[in-house]
Amino acid sequence: DEVSDDKISSVEWVESPKIVYYIGEGFDVSRGKFSALAKDGDESVCFGTSEATIDSSAFDNTKEGNYTITASYGGKDLSYNVAVREEGAPHFKLTRVPDKTEYFYGEKMDLTGGQISGRCGDKEFYDMPLSDPMFECYLFFDKNECILEIDIPEYHYFIEHTMKGHDDPNNYVSLN
């Protein structure tokens, strides 16, 4: 059933689609799920990406790079980035930022809601919580910014995400 543009107020990812590919691997939208919130306030309903229109024209599986994919449903667009890497190269991405995104120096970090997806070799990780022991999280303060650093020691990989912060520059706190 086609959903008209005037019935949907927003769409958001509930389960991340595949975001890391190796050179030569075909594009796959089978695992992504999103919710659509109706303008009349009805509860969100989860849909698979098979029910959306997917624009993957930028995707090029013949060379390394980052590509933007757009899923459309009910007149609303939801974009996400995918990476194409050489076989076996690790790649992880923060697929959902933690619910709390602003901190004062010394305040305890709340990782609730934060998730990472990624791939290394034949291992794939989808929507893993930041509280997983696989991740080491640190918070750095620099003027009005707070930088969340997520280290993944097993794969010699890290991710940085900038949030709003307040207080002393060049200070950090271990989060777990």
mmCIF file of C-alpha atoms in Angstrom:
data_model
loop_
_atom_site.group_PDB
_atom_site.id
_atom_site.type_symbol
_atom_site.label_atom_id
_atom_site.label_comp_id
_atom_site.label_asym_id
_atom_site.label_seq_id
_atom_site.Cartn_x
_atom_site.Cartn_y
_atom_site.Cartn_z
ATOM 1 C CA ASP A 1 0.000 0.000 0.000
ATOM 2 C CA GLU A 2 1.278 3.436 -0.943
ATOM 3 C CA VAL A 3 1.341 5.884 1.981
ATOM 4 C CA SER A 4 0.450 9.471 1.122
ATOM 5 C CA ASP A 5 2.827 12.323 1.940
ATOM 6 C CA ASP A 6 0.324 14.079 4.204
ATOM 7 C CA LYS A 7 -0.089 11.166 6.664
ATOM 8 C CA ILE A 8 3.499 10.788 7.954
ATOM 9 C CA SER A 9 5.189 13.365 10.201
ATOM 10 C CA SER A 10 8.583 11.665 10.607
ATOM 11 C CA VAL A 11 10.614 8.497 10.087
ATOM 12 C CA GLU A 12 13.611 7.237 12.065
ATOM 13 C CA TRP A 13 15.825 4.156 12.174
ATOM 14 C CA VAL A 14 14.867 1.465 14.681
ATOM 15 C CA GLU A 15 17.413 -1.092 13.456
ATOM 16 C CA SER A 16 20.412 0.040 11.426
ATOM 17 C CA PRO A 17 20.743 -1.169 7.857
ATOM 18 C CA LYS A 18 23.998 -2.738 6.730
ATOM 19 C CA ILE A 19 26.603 0.042 6.719
ATOM 20 C CA VAL A 20 29.927 -1.650 5.947
ATOM 21 C CA TYR A 21 30.641 -3.459 2.697
ATOM 22 C CA TYR A 22 33.744 -4.960 1.186
ATOM 23 C CA ILE A 23 34.808 -4.235 -2.387
ATOM 24 C CA GLY A 24 32.739 -6.336 -4.778
ATOM 25 C CA GLU A 25 29.955 -7.006 -2.286
ATOM 26 C CA GLY A 26 26.417 -6.249 -3.485
ATOM 27 C CA PHE A 27 24.174 -3.626 -1.892
ATOM 28 C CA ASP A 28 21.779 -5.096 0.718
ATOM 29 C CA VAL A 29 18.853 -3.405 2.474
ATOM 30 C CA SER A 30 17.304 -6.532 3.962
ATOM 31 C CA ARG A 31 18.023 -5.856 7.643
ATOM 32 C CA GLY A 32 17.220 -2.151 8.123
ATOM 33 C CA LYS A 33 14.014 -1.219 9.950
ATOM 34 C CA PHE A 34 12.512 2.181 10.591
ATOM 35 C CA SER A 35 9.439 3.594 12.248
ATOM 36 C CA ALA A 36 6.996 6.068 10.792
ATOM 37 C CA LEU A 37 5.030 8.408 13.038
ATOM 38 C CA ALA A 38 1.656 9.414 11.671
ATOM 39 C CA LYS A 39 0.657 13.091 11.766
ATOM 40 C CA ASP A 40 -2.500 12.192 13.708
ATOM 41 C CA GLY A 41 -0.288 10.996 16.571
ATOM 42 C CA ASP A 42 -0.751 7.264 16.049
ATOM 43 C CA GLU A 43 1.994 5.132 17.519
ATOM 44 C CA SER A 44 5.096 4.420 15.471
ATOM 45 C CA VAL A 45 4.986 1.328 13.342
ATOM 46 C CA CYS A 46 8.127 -0.526 12.259
ATOM 47 C CA PHE A 47 8.682 -1.141 8.588
ATOM 48 C CA GLY A 48 11.449 -2.948 6.773
ATOM 49 C CA THR A 49 13.491 -1.165 4.160
ATOM 50 C CA SER A 50 11.776 -3.377 1.564
ATOM 51 C CA GLU A 51 8.688 -1.167 2.055
ATOM 52 C CA ALA A 52 10.618 2.040 1.350
ATOM 53 C CA THR A 53 11.994 3.489 -1.850
ATOM 54 C CA ILE A 54 15.783 3.186 -1.678
ATOM 55 C CA ASP A 55 18.110 5.468 -3.661
ATOM 56 C CA SER A 56 21.486 3.733 -3.769
ATOM 57 C CA SER A 57 22.694 5.414 -6.973
ATOM 58 C CA ALA A 58 25.779 6.828 -5.197
ATOM 59 C CA PHE A 59 26.882 3.362 -4.009
ATOM 60 C CA ASP A 60 29.992 2.058 -5.792
ATOM 61 C CA ASN A 61 31.196 -1.367 -4.693
ATOM 62 C CA THR A 62 34.255 -1.256 -6.963
ATOM 63 C CA LYS A 63 36.305 1.165 -4.841
ATOM 64 C CA GLU A 64 36.807 2.216 -1.234
ATOM 65 C CA GLY A 65 34.736 5.166 -0.105
ATOM 66 C CA ASN A 66 31.788 6.492 1.874
ATOM 67 C CA TYR A 67 28.418 6.772 0.163
ATOM 68 C CA THR A 68 25.072 8.312 1.132
ATOM 69 C CA ILE A 69 21.955 6.181 0.726
ATOM 70 C CA THR A 70 18.434 7.598 1.038
ATOM 71 C CA ALA A 71 15.355 5.656 2.084
ATOM 72 C CA SER A 72 11.987 7.342 1.398
ATOM 73 C CA TYR A 73 8.641 6.456 2.899
ATOM 74 C CA GLY A 74 5.428 8.471 2.941
ATOM 75 C CA GLY A 75 7.198 11.510 1.502
ATOM 76 C CA LYS A 76 9.871 11.558 4.243
ATOM 77 C CA ASP A 77 13.544 10.863 3.586
ATOM 78 C CA LEU A 78 15.952 9.097 5.886
ATOM 79 C CA SER A 79 19.605 9.214 4.786
ATOM 80 C CA TYR A 80 22.466 7.110 6.059
ATOM 81 C CA ASN A 81 26.099 6.557 5.116
ATOM 82 C CA VAL A 82 27.694 3.293 4.085
ATOM 83 C CA ALA A 83 31.387 2.502 3.736
ATOM 84 C CA VAL A 84 33.077 0.279 1.164
ATOM 85 C CA ARG A 85 36.409 -1.090 2.389
ATOM 86 C CA GLU A 86 39.037 -3.614 1.321
ATOM 87 C CA GLU A 87 38.316 -7.171 2.467
ATOM 88 C CA GLY A 88 39.079 -7.596 6.162
ATOM 89 C CA ALA A 89 39.612 -3.911 6.979
ATOM 90 C CA PRO A 90 37.794 -2.990 10.207
ATOM 91 C CA HIS A 91 35.149 -0.286 10.136
ATOM 92 C CA PHE A 92 32.759 0.753 12.893
ATOM 93 C CA LYS A 93 30.215 3.545 13.074
ATOM 94 C CA LEU A 94 28.195 5.168 15.830
ATOM 95 C CA THR A 95 24.702 4.324 14.558
ATOM 96 C CA ARG A 96 22.823 5.917 17.444
ATOM 97 C CA VAL A 97 24.213 8.618 19.719
ATOM 98 C CA PRO A 98 23.564 8.309 23.452
ATOM 99 C CA ASP A 99 20.337 9.911 24.661
ATOM 100 C CA LYS A 100 22.257 12.479 26.736
ATOM 101 C CA THR A 101 24.300 14.787 24.494
ATOM 102 C CA GLU A 102 25.360 17.705 26.718
ATOM 103 C CA TYR A 103 27.746 17.556 29.688
ATOM 104 C CA PHE A 104 29.430 19.640 32.365
ATOM 105 C CA TYR A 105 32.966 18.674 33.348
ATOM 106 C CA GLY A 106 32.905 16.030 36.069
ATOM 107 C CA GLU A 107 29.375 14.928 35.282
ATOM 108 C CA LYS A 108 28.954 11.166 34.945
ATOM 109 C CA MET A 109 28.373 10.033 31.381
ATOM 110 C CA ASP A 110 25.219 8.174 30.496
ATOM 111 C CA LEU A 111 25.742 5.802 27.553
ATOM 112 C CA THR A 112 22.063 4.803 27.424
ATOM 113 C CA GLY A 113 20.786 4.582 23.867
ATOM 114 C CA GLY A 114 24.224 4.714 22.210
ATOM 115 C CA GLN A 115 24.860 2.002 19.638
ATOM 116 C CA ILE A 116 27.626 0.960 17.260
ATOM 117 C CA SER A 117 27.546 -1.207 14.150
ATOM 118 C CA GLY A 118 30.524 -2.423 12.190
ATOM 119 C CA ARG A 119 32.467 -5.138 10.517
ATOM 120 C CA CYS A 120 35.893 -6.741 10.623
ATOM 121 C CA GLY A 121 36.696 -9.763 8.505
ATOM 122 C CA ASP A 122 33.733 -12.130 8.648
ATOM 123 C CA LYS A 123 32.411 -10.657 11.914
ATOM 124 C CA GLU A 124 29.516 -8.196 11.706
ATOM 125 C CA PHE A 125 28.203 -6.171 14.631
ATOM 126 C CA TYR A 126 24.772 -4.522 14.550
ATOM 127 C CA ASP A 127 23.416 -2.000 17.036
ATOM 128 C CA MET A 128 25.717 -3.026 19.880
ATOM 129 C CA PRO A 129 25.198 -0.912 23.010
ATOM 130 C CA LEU A 130 28.068 1.386 24.015
ATOM 131 C CA SER A 131 27.964 -0.268 27.439
ATOM 132 C CA ASP A 132 29.301 -3.508 25.889
ATOM 133 C CA PRO A 133 32.712 -4.407 27.410
ATOM 134 C CA MET A 134 34.135 -4.493 23.873
ATOM 135 C CA PHE A 135 34.163 -0.670 23.939
ATOM 136 C CA GLU A 136 36.224 1.701 26.092
ATOM 137 C CA CYS A 137 34.606 5.127 26.267
ATOM 138 C CA TYR A 138 36.199 8.438 27.260
ATOM 139 C CA LEU A 139 34.919 11.973 27.434
ATOM 140 C CA PHE A 140 37.249 14.871 26.537
ATOM 141 C CA PHE A 141 36.383 18.531 27.151
ATOM 142 C CA ASP A 142 37.638 21.316 24.923
ATOM 143 C CA LYS A 143 36.086 24.749 25.523
ATOM 144 C CA ASN A 144 32.396 24.383 24.619
ATOM 145 C CA GLU A 145 32.764 20.934 23.149
ATOM 146 C CA CYS A 146 32.653 17.517 24.687
ATOM 147 C CA ILE A 147 34.176 14.731 22.599
ATOM 148 C CA LEU A 148 33.092 11.163 23.136
ATOM 149 C CA GLU A 149 35.911 8.811 22.154
ATOM 150 C CA ILE A 150 34.973 5.178 21.717
ATOM 151 C CA ASP A 151 37.958 2.831 21.555
ATOM 152 C CA ILE A 152 37.660 -0.709 20.205
ATOM 153 C CA PRO A 153 41.038 -2.145 21.297
ATOM 154 C CA GLU A 154 40.476 -5.625 19.837
ATOM 155 C CA TYR A 155 40.360 -4.094 16.346
ATOM 156 C CA HIS A 156 42.736 -1.130 16.891
ATOM 157 C CA TYR A 157 39.923 1.258 15.958
ATOM 158 C CA PHE A 158 38.320 4.324 17.492
ATOM 159 C CA ILE A 159 35.408 6.655 16.812
ATOM 160 C CA GLU A 160 34.958 10.271 17.914
ATOM 161 C CA HIS A 161 31.635 12.047 18.321
ATOM 162 C CA THR A 162 31.399 15.747 19.268
ATOM 163 C CA MET A 163 28.696 16.985 21.662
ATOM 164 C CA LYS A 164 28.075 20.180 23.634
ATOM 165 C CA GLY A 165 30.262 20.475 26.736
ATOM 166 C CA HIS A 166 31.111 23.031 29.410
ATOM 167 C CA ASP A 167 34.298 23.669 31.388
ATOM 168 C CA ASP A 168 38.046 23.123 31.373
ATOM 169 C CA PRO A 169 39.855 22.307 28.101
ATOM 170 C CA ASN A 170 41.998 19.184 27.755
ATOM 171 C CA ASN A 171 40.396 17.233 30.582
ATOM 172 C CA TYR A 172 39.041 13.740 30.228
ATOM 173 C CA VAL A 173 37.100 11.192 32.234
ATOM 174 C CA SER A 174 37.022 7.433 31.685
ATOM 175 C CA LEU A 175 33.451 6.252 31.272
ATOM 176 C CA ASN A 176 33.832 2.536 31.828
#
